[in-house]
Coordinates of N, CA and C in Angstrom, one line a residue:
M1012 N 0.8 -1.2 0.0 CA 0.0 0.0 0.0 C 0.9 1.3 0.0
F1013 N 2.0 1.2 0.7 CA 2.9 2.4 0.8 C 3.4 2.7 -0.7
R1014 N 3.8 1.7 -1.4 CA 4.3 1.9 -2.8 C 3.2 2.5 -3.7
M1015 N 2.0 2.0 -3.5 CA 0.9 2.4 -4.4 C 0.6 3.9 -4.1
K1016 N 0.7 4.3 -2.8 CA 0.5 5.7 -2.5 C 1.6 6.6 -3.1
A1017 N 2.8 6.1 -3.1 CA 4.0 6.8 -3.7 C 3.7 7.0 -5.2
I1018 N 3.2 5.9 -5.9 CA 2.9 6.0 -7.3 C 1.8 7.0 -7.6
L1019 N 0.8 7.0 -6.7 CA -0.3 8.0 -6.9 C 0.2 9.4 -6.7
V1020 N 1.1 9.6 -5.7 CA 1.6 11.0 -5.5 C 2.4 11.4 -6.8
L1021 N 3.2 10.5 -7.3 CA 4.0 10.9 -8.5 C 3.1 11.2 -9.7
C1022 N 2.0 10.4 -9.9 CA 1.1 10.7 -11.0 C 0.4 12.0 -10.8
A1023 N 0.0 12.3 -9.5 CA -0.7 13.6 -9.2 C 0.2 14.7 -9.4
T1024 N 1.5 14.6 -9.1 CA 2.5 15.6 -9.2 C 2.7 16.0 -10.7
I1025 N 2.8 14.9 -11.5 CA 3.0 15.1 -13.0 C 1.8 15.8 -13.6
A1026 N 0.6 15.4 -13.2 CA -0.6 16.1 -13.7 C -0.7 17.5 -13.2
F1027 N -0.3 17.8 -12.0 CA -0.3 19.1 -11.5 C 0.7 20.0 -12.2
A1028 N 1.9 19.5 -12.5 CA 2.9 20.2 -13.2 C 2.6 20.5 -14.7
L1029 N 1.8 19.5 -15.3 CA 1.4 19.7 -16.7 C 0.2 20.6 -16.8
S1030 N -0.5 20.9 -15.8 CA -1.7 21.8 -15.8 C -1.4 23.1 -16.6
P1031 N -0.4 23.9 -16.2 CA -0.2 25.1 -17.0 C 0.3 24.9 -18.4
V1032 N 0.8 23.7 -18.7 CA 1.2 23.5 -20.1 C 0.0 23.2 -21.0
V1033 N -1.0 22.5 -20.5 CA -2.1 22.1 -21.3 C -3.3 23.0 -21.1
S1034 N -3.1 24.1 -20.4 CA -4.1 25.2 -20.3 C -3.5 26.5 -20.6
P1035 N -4.3 27.6 -20.7 CA -3.7 28.9 -21.0 C -2.8 29.5 -19.9
G1036 N -2.7 28.8 -18.8 CA -1.8 29.3 -17.7 C -2.6 30.4 -16.9
F1037 N -1.9 30.8 -15.8 CA -2.6 31.7 -14.9 C -1.6 32.6 -14.2
S1038 N -1.8 34.0 -14.2 CA -0.9 34.9 -13.5 C -1.8 35.9 -12.8
G1039 N -2.9 35.4 -12.2 CA -3.8 36.3 -11.5 C -5.1 36.4 -12.3
F1040 N -6.2 36.7 -11.5 CA -7.5 36.9 -12.1 C -7.5 38.1 -13.0
T1041 N -8.3 38.1 -14.1 CA -8.4 39.2 -15.0 C -9.5 40.1 -14.5
A1042 N -9.5 41.4 -15.0 CA -10.4 42.4 -14.5 C -11.9 42.0 -14.9
D1043 N -12.1 41.4 -16.0 CA -13.4 41.1 -16.5 C -14.1 39.9 -15.8
Q1044 N -13.4 39.3 -14.9 CA -14.0 38.1 -14.2 C -14.9 38.5 -13.0
F1045 N -15.0 39.8 -12.8 CA -15.7 40.2 -11.6 C -16.8 41.3 -12.0
P1046 N -17.8 41.4 -11.1 CA -18.8 42.5 -11.3 C -18.2 43.9 -11.2
V1047 N -17.2 44.0 -10.3 CA -16.4 45.2 -10.1 C -15.0 44.9 -10.6
P1048 N -14.7 45.3 -11.8 CA -13.4 45.0 -12.5 C -12.2 45.2 -11.5
Q1049 N -11.3 44.3 -11.5 CA -10.1 44.4 -10.6 C -8.9 44.5 -11.5
V1050 N -8.5 45.8 -11.7 CA -7.4 46.1 -12.6 C -6.1 46.3 -11.7
D1051 N -5.2 45.3 -11.9 CA -4.0 45.4 -11.1 C -4.3 45.6 -9.6
P1052 N -5.0 44.7 -8.9 CA -5.3 44.9 -7.5 C -4.1 45.0 -6.6
P1053 N -4.2 45.8 -5.6 CA -3.0 46.0 -4.8 C -2.4 44.8 -4.1
I1054 N -3.2 43.8 -3.8 CA -2.7 42.7 -3.0 C -2.1 41.6 -4.0
Q1055 N -2.3 41.8 -5.3 CA -1.8 40.8 -6.2 C -0.3 41.0 -6.5
P1056 N 0.6 40.0 -6.3 CA 2.0 40.2 -6.6 C 2.2 40.4 -8.1
M1057 N 3.3 41.0 -8.5 CA 3.7 41.2 -9.9 C 3.7 39.8 -10.6
G1058 N 3.3 39.8 -11.9 CA 3.2 38.6 -12.7 C 4.4 37.7 -12.7
L1059 N 5.6 38.3 -12.8 CA 6.8 37.5 -12.8 C 7.0 36.6 -11.5
T1060 N 6.4 37.1 -10.4 CA 6.6 36.4 -9.2 C 5.9 35.0 -9.3
F1061 N 4.8 34.9 -9.9 CA 4.1 33.6 -10.1 C 5.0 32.7 -10.9
A1062 N 5.5 33.2 -12.1 CA 6.2 32.3 -13.0 C 7.4 31.7 -12.4
V1063 N 8.2 32.5 -11.6 CA 9.4 32.1 -11.0 C 9.2 31.0 -10.0
I1064 N 8.3 31.3 -9.0 CA 8.2 30.4 -7.9 C 7.5 29.1 -8.4
W1065 N 6.5 29.2 -9.3 CA 5.8 28.0 -9.7 C 6.8 27.1 -10.5
T1066 N 7.7 27.6 -11.3 CA 8.7 26.8 -12.0 C 9.5 26.0 -11.0
V1067 N 9.9 26.7 -9.9 CA 10.7 26.0 -8.8 C 9.9 25.0 -8.1
I1068 N 8.6 25.3 -7.8 CA 7.8 24.4 -7.1 C 7.5 23.2 -7.9
Y1069 N 7.1 23.4 -9.1 CA 6.8 22.2 -10.0 C 8.0 21.3 -10.1
G1070 N 9.1 21.9 -10.4 CA 10.3 21.0 -10.6 C 10.7 20.3 -9.3
W1071 N 10.7 21.0 -8.2 CA 11.1 20.4 -6.9 C 10.1 19.3 -6.5
L1072 N 8.8 19.5 -6.7 CA 7.8 18.5 -6.3 C 8.0 17.3 -7.2
I1073 N 8.3 17.4 -8.4 CA 8.6 16.2 -9.3 C 9.8 15.4 -8.8
V1074 N 10.8 16.1 -8.5 CA 12.0 15.5 -7.9 C 11.7 14.8 -6.6
M1075 N 10.9 15.4 -5.8 CA 10.5 14.9 -4.5 C 9.7 13.6 -4.7
A1076 N 8.7 13.6 -5.6 CA 7.9 12.5 -5.9 C 8.6 11.3 -6.5
I1077 N 9.6 11.6 -7.4 CA 10.4 10.5 -7.9 C 11.3 9.9 -6.9
Y1078 N 11.9 10.7 -6.1 CA 12.8 10.2 -5.0 C 11.9 9.4 -4.0
G1079 N 10.7 9.9 -3.7 CA 9.9 9.2 -2.7 C 9.5 7.9 -3.2
L1080 N 9.2 7.7 -4.5 CA 8.8 6.4 -5.0 C 10.0 5.4 -5.1
F1081 N 11.2 5.9 -5.6 CA 12.3 5.0 -5.8 C 13.2 4.8 -4.6
K1082 N 13.2 5.7 -3.6 CA 14.0 5.6 -2.5 C 13.3 5.5 -1.1
R1083 N 12.1 6.0 -1.1 CA 11.4 6.1 0.2 C 9.9 5.5 0.1
A1084 N 9.7 4.6 -0.8 CA 8.3 4.1 -1.1 C 7.8 3.5 0.2
D1085 N 8.6 2.7 0.9 CA 8.1 2.0 2.1 C 8.5 2.7 3.4
D1086 N 8.8 3.9 3.3 CA 9.2 4.7 4.5 C 7.9 5.2 5.2
A1087 N 7.7 4.9 6.5 CA 6.5 5.3 7.2 C 6.5 6.8 7.4
G1088 N 7.6 7.5 7.5 CA 7.7 8.9 7.7 C 7.2 9.6 6.5
W1089 N 7.7 9.2 5.3 CA 7.3 9.8 4.0 C 5.8 9.5 3.8
D1090 N 5.4 8.3 4.2 CA 4.0 7.9 3.9 C 3.0 8.7 4.7
A1091 N 3.4 9.2 5.8 CA 2.4 9.8 6.7 C 1.7 11.0 6.0
G1092 N 2.4 11.7 5.1 CA 1.8 12.9 4.5 C 1.3 12.6 3.1
R1093 N 1.3 11.4 2.6 CA 1.0 11.2 1.2 C -0.4 11.4 0.8
W1094 N -1.4 11.0 1.7 CA -2.8 11.2 1.3 C -3.1 12.6 1.2
P1095 N -2.8 13.5 2.2 CA -3.2 14.9 2.1 C -2.4 15.6 0.9
L1096 N -1.2 15.2 0.7 CA -0.5 15.8 -0.5 C -1.1 15.3 -1.8
F1097 N -1.5 14.1 -1.9 CA -2.2 13.6 -3.1 C -3.5 14.4 -3.3
A1098 N -4.2 14.6 -2.2 CA -5.5 15.4 -2.4 C -5.2 16.8 -2.9
S1099 N -4.2 17.4 -2.3 CA -3.9 18.8 -2.7 C -3.4 18.9 -4.1
L1100 N -2.6 17.9 -4.6 CA -2.2 17.9 -6.0 C -3.3 17.6 -7.0
V1101 N -4.2 16.7 -6.6 CA -5.3 16.4 -7.5 C -6.2 17.6 -7.7
V1102 N -6.5 18.3 -6.6 CA -7.2 19.6 -6.7 C -6.4 20.6 -7.5
G1103 N -5.1 20.6 -7.3 CA -4.3 21.6 -8.0 C -4.2 21.4 -9.4
A1104 N -4.3 20.1 -9.9 CA -4.3 19.8 -11.3 C -5.4 20.4 -12.0
A1105 N -6.6 20.6 -11.3 CA -7.8 21.1 -11.9 C -7.9 22.6 -11.7
W1106 N -7.0 23.2 -10.9 CA -7.2 24.6 -10.4 C -7.1 25.6 -11.5
I1107 N -6.1 25.6 -12.4 CA -6.0 26.6 -13.4 C -7.2 26.7 -14.4
P1108 N -7.6 25.6 -14.9 CA -8.8 25.7 -15.8 C -10.0 26.3 -15.0
V1109 N -10.2 25.9 -13.7 CA -11.3 26.4 -12.9 C -11.1 27.9 -12.7
A1110 N -9.9 28.3 -12.4 CA -9.6 29.7 -12.1 C -9.9 30.6 -13.3
N1111 N -9.6 30.1 -14.5 CA -9.9 30.9 -15.7 C -11.4 31.0 -16.1
L1112 N -12.2 30.1 -15.4 CA -13.6 30.2 -15.6 C -14.4 30.9 -14.5
T1113 N -14.0 30.6 -13.2 CA -14.8 31.1 -12.1 C -13.9 31.4 -10.9
P1114 N -13.7 32.7 -10.5 CA -12.9 33.0 -9.4 C -13.5 32.4 -8.1
I1115 N -14.8 32.3 -8.0 CA -15.4 31.8 -6.7 C -15.0 30.4 -6.4
W1116 N -15.2 29.5 -7.4 CA -14.8 28.1 -7.2 C -13.3 28.0 -7.1
A1117 N -12.5 28.8 -7.8 CA -11.1 28.8 -7.7 C -10.6 29.1 -6.3
T1118 N -11.3 30.0 -5.7 CA -11.0 30.4 -4.3 C -11.3 29.3 -3.3
V1119 N -12.4 28.6 -3.5 CA -12.8 27.5 -2.7 C -11.7 26.4 -2.8
L1120 N -11.3 26.1 -4.0 CA -10.3 25.0 -4.3 C -9.0 25.4 -3.7
I1121 N -8.6 26.6 -3.8 CA -7.2 26.9 -3.4 C -7.1 26.8 -1.8
W1122 N -8.2 27.1 -1.1 CA -8.2 26.9 0.3 C -8.1 25.4 0.6
I1123 N -8.7 24.6 -0.2 CA -8.6 23.1 0.0 C -7.2 22.7 -0.2
M1124 N -6.6 23.2 -1.3 CA -5.2 22.9 -1.6 C -4.3 23.3 -0.5
W1125 N -4.5 24.5 0.1 CA -3.7 25.0 1.2 C -3.8 24.1 2.4
A1126 N -5.0 23.8 2.8 CA -5.3 23.0 4.0 C -4.6 21.6 3.9
T1127 N -4.8 21.0 2.8 CA -4.2 19.6 2.6 C -2.7 19.7 2.5
A1128 N -2.2 20.7 1.8 CA -0.7 20.9 1.7 C -0.1 21.1 3.1
L1129 N -0.7 22.0 3.9 CA -0.2 22.2 5.2 C -0.3 21.0 6.1
W1130 N -1.4 20.2 6.0 CA -1.5 19.0 6.7 C -0.3 18.0 6.3
A1131 N 0.0 17.9 5.0 CA 1.1 17.1 4.6 C 2.4 17.6 5.2
L1132 N 2.6 18.9 5.1 CA 3.9 19.5 5.7 C 4.0 19.2 7.1
W1133 N 2.9 19.2 7.9 CA 2.9 19.0 9.3 C 3.4 17.6 9.6
R1134 N 3.2 16.7 8.7 CA 3.5 15.3 9.0 C 4.8 14.8 8.4
V1135 N 5.6 15.7 7.9 CA 6.9 15.2 7.3 C 7.9 14.8 8.4
P1136 N 8.7 13.9 8.1 CA 9.8 13.5 9.1 C 10.9 14.5 9.2
G1137 N 11.7 14.4 10.2 CA 12.8 15.3 10.4 C 13.9 15.2 9.4
R1138 N 14.1 14.0 8.8 CA 15.2 13.8 7.9 C 14.7 14.0 6.4
D1139 N 15.6 13.9 5.5 CA 15.4 14.1 4.1 C 14.7 15.5 3.9
R1140 N 15.2 16.5 4.5 CA 14.5 17.8 4.5 C 14.6 18.4 3.2
L1141 N 15.7 18.3 2.4 CA 15.7 18.9 1.1 C 14.9 18.1 0.1
W1142 N 14.7 16.9 0.4 CA 14.0 16.0 -0.6 C 12.5 16.1 -0.3
L1143 N 12.1 16.4 0.9 CA 10.6 16.4 1.2 C 10.1 17.7 1.8
Q1144 N 10.7 18.1 2.9 CA 10.2 19.3 3.6 C 10.3 20.6 2.8
A1145 N 11.5 20.7 2.1 CA 11.7 21.9 1.3 C 10.7 22.2 0.2
P1146 N 10.5 21.2 -0.7 CA 9.4 21.5 -1.7 C 8.0 21.6 -1.2
L1147 N 7.7 20.8 -0.1 CA 6.4 20.9 0.5 C 6.2 22.3 1.2
G1148 N 7.3 22.7 1.8 CA 7.3 24.0 2.4 C 7.0 25.2 1.5
L1149 N 7.8 25.1 0.3 CA 7.6 26.2 -0.7 C 6.1 26.1 -1.2
Y1150 N 5.6 24.9 -1.5 CA 4.3 24.8 -2.0 C 3.2 25.3 -1.0
A1151 N 3.3 24.9 0.3 CA 2.4 25.3 1.3 C 2.5 26.8 1.6
G1152 N 3.7 27.3 1.6 CA 3.9 28.7 1.8 C 3.3 29.6 0.8
W1153 N 3.5 29.2 -0.5 CA 3.0 30.0 -1.6 C 1.4 29.9 -1.6
L1154 N 0.9 28.7 -1.2 CA -0.6 28.6 -1.2 C -1.1 29.4 0.0
T1155 N -0.4 29.6 1.1 CA -0.8 30.5 2.1 C -1.0 31.9 1.6
A1156 N -0.1 32.4 0.9 CA -0.2 33.7 0.3 C -1.3 33.8 -0.8
A1157 N -1.3 32.8 -1.7 CA -2.2 32.8 -2.8 C -3.6 32.7 -2.4
S1158 N -3.9 31.9 -1.4 CA -5.3 31.8 -0.9 C -5.8 33.1 -0.4
C1159 N -5.0 33.8 0.4 CA -5.4 35.1 0.9 C -5.5 36.1 -0.2
V1160 N -4.6 36.1 -1.1 CA -4.6 37.1 -2.2 C -5.9 36.9 -3.0
G1161 N -6.1 35.6 -3.4 CA -7.3 35.3 -4.2 C -8.6 35.7 -3.5
T1162 N -8.7 35.5 -2.2 CA -9.9 35.8 -1.5 C -10.1 37.3 -1.4
G1163 N -9.0 38.0 -1.2 CA -9.0 39.5 -1.1 C -9.5 40.1 -2.5
V1164 N -9.0 39.6 -3.6 CA -9.4 40.0 -4.9 C -10.9 39.7 -5.1
L1165 N -11.3 38.5 -4.7 CA -12.7 38.0 -4.9 C -13.6 39.0 -4.1
A1166 N -13.2 39.3 -2.9 CA -14.1 40.2 -2.1 C -14.3 41.5 -2.7
T1167 N -13.2 42.2 -3.1 CA -13.4 43.5 -3.7 C -14.0 43.4 -5.1
G1168 N -13.8 42.3 -5.8 CA -14.4 42.1 -7.1 C -15.9 42.0 -7.0
Y1169 N -16.4 41.6 -5.8 CA -17.9 41.5 -5.6 C -18.4 42.7 -4.7
G1170 N -17.6 43.7 -4.6 CA -18.1 45.0 -4.1 C -17.6 45.3 -2.7
A1171 N -16.8 44.5 -2.0 CA -16.3 44.9 -0.7 C -15.4 46.1 -0.8
A1172 N -15.5 47.0 0.1 CA -14.8 48.3 0.0 C -14.6 48.8 1.4
P1173 N -13.6 49.7 1.6 CA -12.6 50.2 0.6 C -11.5 49.2 0.2
V1174 N -11.1 49.2 -1.0 CA -10.1 48.2 -1.4 C -8.9 48.1 -0.6
L1175 N -8.3 49.3 -0.2 CA -7.1 49.3 0.6 C -7.3 48.6 1.9
W1176 N -8.4 48.8 2.6 CA -8.6 48.1 3.9 C -8.9 46.6 3.7
V1177 N -9.7 46.3 2.7 CA -10.0 44.9 2.5 C -8.7 44.1 2.1
H1178 N -8.0 44.6 1.2 CA -6.8 43.9 0.8 C -5.7 43.9 1.9
G1179 N -5.7 45.0 2.6 CA -4.8 45.0 3.8 C -5.1 44.0 4.8
A1180 N -6.4 43.8 5.0 CA -6.8 42.8 6.0 C -6.4 41.4 5.6
F1181 N -6.5 41.1 4.3 CA -6.2 39.7 3.8 C -4.7 39.6 3.8
L1182 N -3.9 40.6 3.5 CA -2.5 40.5 3.6 C -2.0 40.2 5.0
L1183 N -2.7 40.9 6.0 CA -2.3 40.7 7.4 C -2.8 39.2 7.8
L1184 N -3.9 38.8 7.2 CA -4.3 37.4 7.5 C -3.2 36.4 7.1
A1185 N -2.7 36.6 5.8 CA -1.7 35.7 5.3 C -0.5 35.7 6.2
S1186 N -0.1 36.9 6.7 CA 1.1 37.0 7.5 C 0.9 36.4 8.9
W1187 N -0.4 36.5 9.4 CA -0.7 35.9 10.7 C -0.7 34.4 10.6
I1188 N -1.2 33.8 9.5 CA -1.1 32.4 9.3 C 0.3 31.9 9.2
A1189 N 1.1 32.7 8.5 CA 2.6 32.3 8.3 C 3.3 32.3 9.7
V1190 N 3.0 33.3 10.5 CA 3.6 33.4 11.8 C 3.2 32.3 12.7
A1191 N 1.9 32.0 12.6 CA 1.3 30.9 13.5 C 1.9 29.6 13.1
V1192 N 2.0 29.3 11.8 CA 2.6 28.1 11.3 C 4.1 28.0 11.8
A1193 N 4.8 29.1 11.7 CA 6.2 29.1 12.1 C 6.3 28.8 13.6
R1194 N 5.4 29.4 14.4 CA 5.5 29.2 15.8 C 5.1 27.8 16.3
L1195 N 4.1 27.3 15.6 CA 3.5 26.0 16.1 C 4.2 24.8 15.4
S1196 N 4.9 25.0 14.4 CA 5.5 23.8 13.7 C 6.5 23.1 14.6
P1197 N 6.6 21.8 14.5 CA 7.6 21.0 15.3 C 9.0 21.2 14.9
G1198 N 9.3 21.7 13.7 CA 10.6 21.9 13.2 C 10.8 23.3 12.5
A1199 N 12.0 23.5 12.0 CA 12.2 24.8 11.3 C 11.5 24.7 9.9
R1200 N 10.9 25.8 9.5 CA 10.2 25.9 8.3 C 10.7 27.1 7.4
P1201 N 12.0 27.1 7.0 CA 12.4 28.3 6.3 C 11.9 28.4 4.9
F1202 N 11.6 27.2 4.2 CA 11.1 27.2 2.9 C 9.7 27.7 2.8
Y1203 N 8.9 27.3 3.8 CA 7.5 27.8 3.9 C 7.5 29.3 4.1
L1204 N 8.3 29.8 5.0 CA 8.4 31.3 5.2 C 9.0 32.0 4.0
G1205 N 10.0 31.3 3.3 CA 10.6 31.9 2.1 C 9.6 32.1 1.0
A1206 N 8.7 31.2 0.8 CA 7.6 31.4 -0.2 C 6.7 32.6 0.1
M1207 N 6.4 32.7 1.4 CA 5.6 33.8 1.9 C 6.3 35.2 1.6
L1208 N 7.6 35.2 1.9 CA 8.4 36.4 1.7 C 8.5 36.7 0.2
W1209 N 8.6 35.7 -0.6 CA 8.6 36.0 -2.1 C 7.3 36.6 -2.5
A1210 N 6.2 36.1 -2.0 CA 4.9 36.7 -2.4 C 4.8 38.1 -2.0
V1211 N 5.2 38.4 -0.7 CA 5.1 39.8 -0.2 C 6.0 40.7 -0.9
L1212 N 7.2 40.2 -1.3 CA 8.1 41.0 -2.0 C 7.5 41.4 -3.4
G1213 N 6.8 40.4 -4.0 CA 6.2 40.7 -5.3 C 5.1 41.8 -5.1
I1214 N 4.4 41.8 -4.0 CA 3.4 42.8 -3.7 C 4.0 44.2 -3.5
V1215 N 5.1 44.2 -2.8 CA 5.8 45.5 -2.6 C 6.3 46.0 -3.9
I1216 N 6.9 45.2 -4.8 CA 7.4 45.7 -6.0 C 6.3 46.2 -6.9
D1217 N 5.2 45.4 -7.0 CA 4.1 45.8 -7.9 C 3.5 47.1 -7.4
N1218 N 3.3 47.3 -6.1 CA 2.7 48.6 -5.6 C 3.7 49.7 -5.8
A1219 N 5.0 49.5 -5.7 CA 6.0 50.6 -5.9 C 6.0 51.0 -7.3
V1220 N 5.9 50.1 -8.3 CA 5.9 50.4 -9.7 C 4.6 51.2 -10.0
A1221 N 3.5 50.8 -9.4 CA 2.2 51.5 -9.7 C 2.0 52.8 -8.9
G1222 N 3.0 53.1 -8.0 CA 2.9 54.3 -7.2 C 1.9 54.3 -6.1
R1223 N 1.5 53.0 -5.7 CA 0.6 52.9 -4.5 C 1.4 52.8 -3.3
W1224 N 1.8 53.9 -2.8 CA 2.8 53.9 -1.7 C 2.3 53.4 -0.4
I1225 N 1.0 53.7 -0.1 CA 0.4 53.3 1.2 C 0.4 51.8 1.3
F1226 N -0.2 51.1 0.3 CA -0.3 49.7 0.3 C 1.1 49.1 0.2
G1227 N 1.9 49.7 -0.6 CA 3.3 49.2 -0.7 C 4.0 49.2 0.7
G1228 N 3.7 50.3 1.4 CA 4.3 50.5 2.7 C 3.8 49.4 3.7
I1229 N 2.5 49.1 3.6 CA 1.9 48.0 4.4 C 2.6 46.7 4.1
A1230 N 2.7 46.4 2.9 CA 3.4 45.1 2.5 C 4.9 45.1 2.9
A1231 N 5.5 46.2 2.8 CA 6.9 46.3 3.3 C 7.0 46.1 4.8
A1232 N 6.1 46.6 5.5 CA 6.1 46.4 7.0 C 5.9 44.9 7.3
V1233 N 5.0 44.2 6.5 CA 4.8 42.8 6.7 C 6.1 42.0 6.4
L1234 N 6.8 42.5 5.3 CA 8.1 41.9 5.0 C 9.1 42.0 6.1
V1235 N 9.2 43.2 6.7 CA 10.1 43.4 7.8 C 9.8 42.5 9.0
V1236 N 8.5 42.3 9.3 CA 8.1 41.4 10.4 C 8.5 40.0 10.1
L1237 N 8.3 39.5 8.9 CA 8.6 38.1 8.5 C 10.1 37.8 8.4
L1238 N 10.9 38.8 8.0 CA 12.3 38.5 7.7 C 13.0 37.9 8.9
P1239 N 12.9 38.5 10.1 CA 13.7 37.9 11.2 C 13.2 36.5 11.6
I1240 N 11.9 36.3 11.4 CA 11.4 35.0 11.7 C 11.9 33.9 10.7
F1241 N 12.0 34.3 9.5 CA 12.6 33.5 8.4 C 14.1 33.2 8.8
A1242 N 14.8 34.3 9.2 CA 16.2 34.1 9.5 C 16.4 33.1 10.6
R1243 N 15.6 33.2 11.7 CA 15.7 32.3 12.8 C 15.4 30.8 12.3
H1244 N 14.4 30.6 11.5 CA 14.1 29.3 11.0 C 15.2 28.8 10.1
L1245 N 15.8 29.7 9.3 CA 16.9 29.3 8.5 C 18.1 28.8 9.3
R1246 N 18.4 29.5 10.4 CA 19.5 29.2 11.2 C 19.3 27.8 11.9
R1247 N 18.0 27.6 12.4 CA 17.7 26.3 13.0 C 17.8 25.2 12.0
F1248 N 17.3 25.5 10.8 CA 17.4 24.4 9.7 C 18.8 24.1 9.4
A1249 N 19.7 25.1 9.3 CA 21.1 24.8 9.0 C 21.9 24.1 10.2
A1250 N 21.4 24.3 11.4 CA 22.1 23.8 12.6 C 21.7 22.4 12.9
T1251 N 20.7 21.9 12.3 CA 20.2 20.5 12.6 C 20.4 19.5 11.5

């Protein structure tokens, strides 16, 4: 049964990674997907941010799944998180086509992806950290940011106002979740926090380019709060 789950995870990972190839791709919701058009919403990171981190996540998850099948198929530690990871990846394989059709269902699905990815991350063993914890951490960390970003854009797209306060609240929610995960996790989680930092950096840059200094300042403050937490987790990770 362990080996079968490892095979299923590899198949789901490949399907997930192929999703942007066999679909138009996704770099944020478009303005015309909402009753209230969302043109370059403040909480949405710059488009390049998506492309860079998803390339890393897809590649690393594939390496993880291959290693898990051929080297750790019967390992109980690796097996502990396989079902929630499989669930997250299966939902993720369908996410881009859904997101291009309906932001509402895309938002529901991304929270499911986030919850199951975090569940899987919570169950990873202390060893094989670069093979398992690191790619899972990047994946779960980016989903933490993406789920809050998507929900914020959805809210203002359906009339929630003022935009600055609504998006600011969801940015703070993402940072609160990240801090809570960092504090409650049984081990160091630098890759999880690194993905969050990357998302927030993308928000800072996008708002600076657009001249939205207030929201850019809020995002920069979140970055300043998260950086020392990330540094502590990175030191713990390197020391163990």
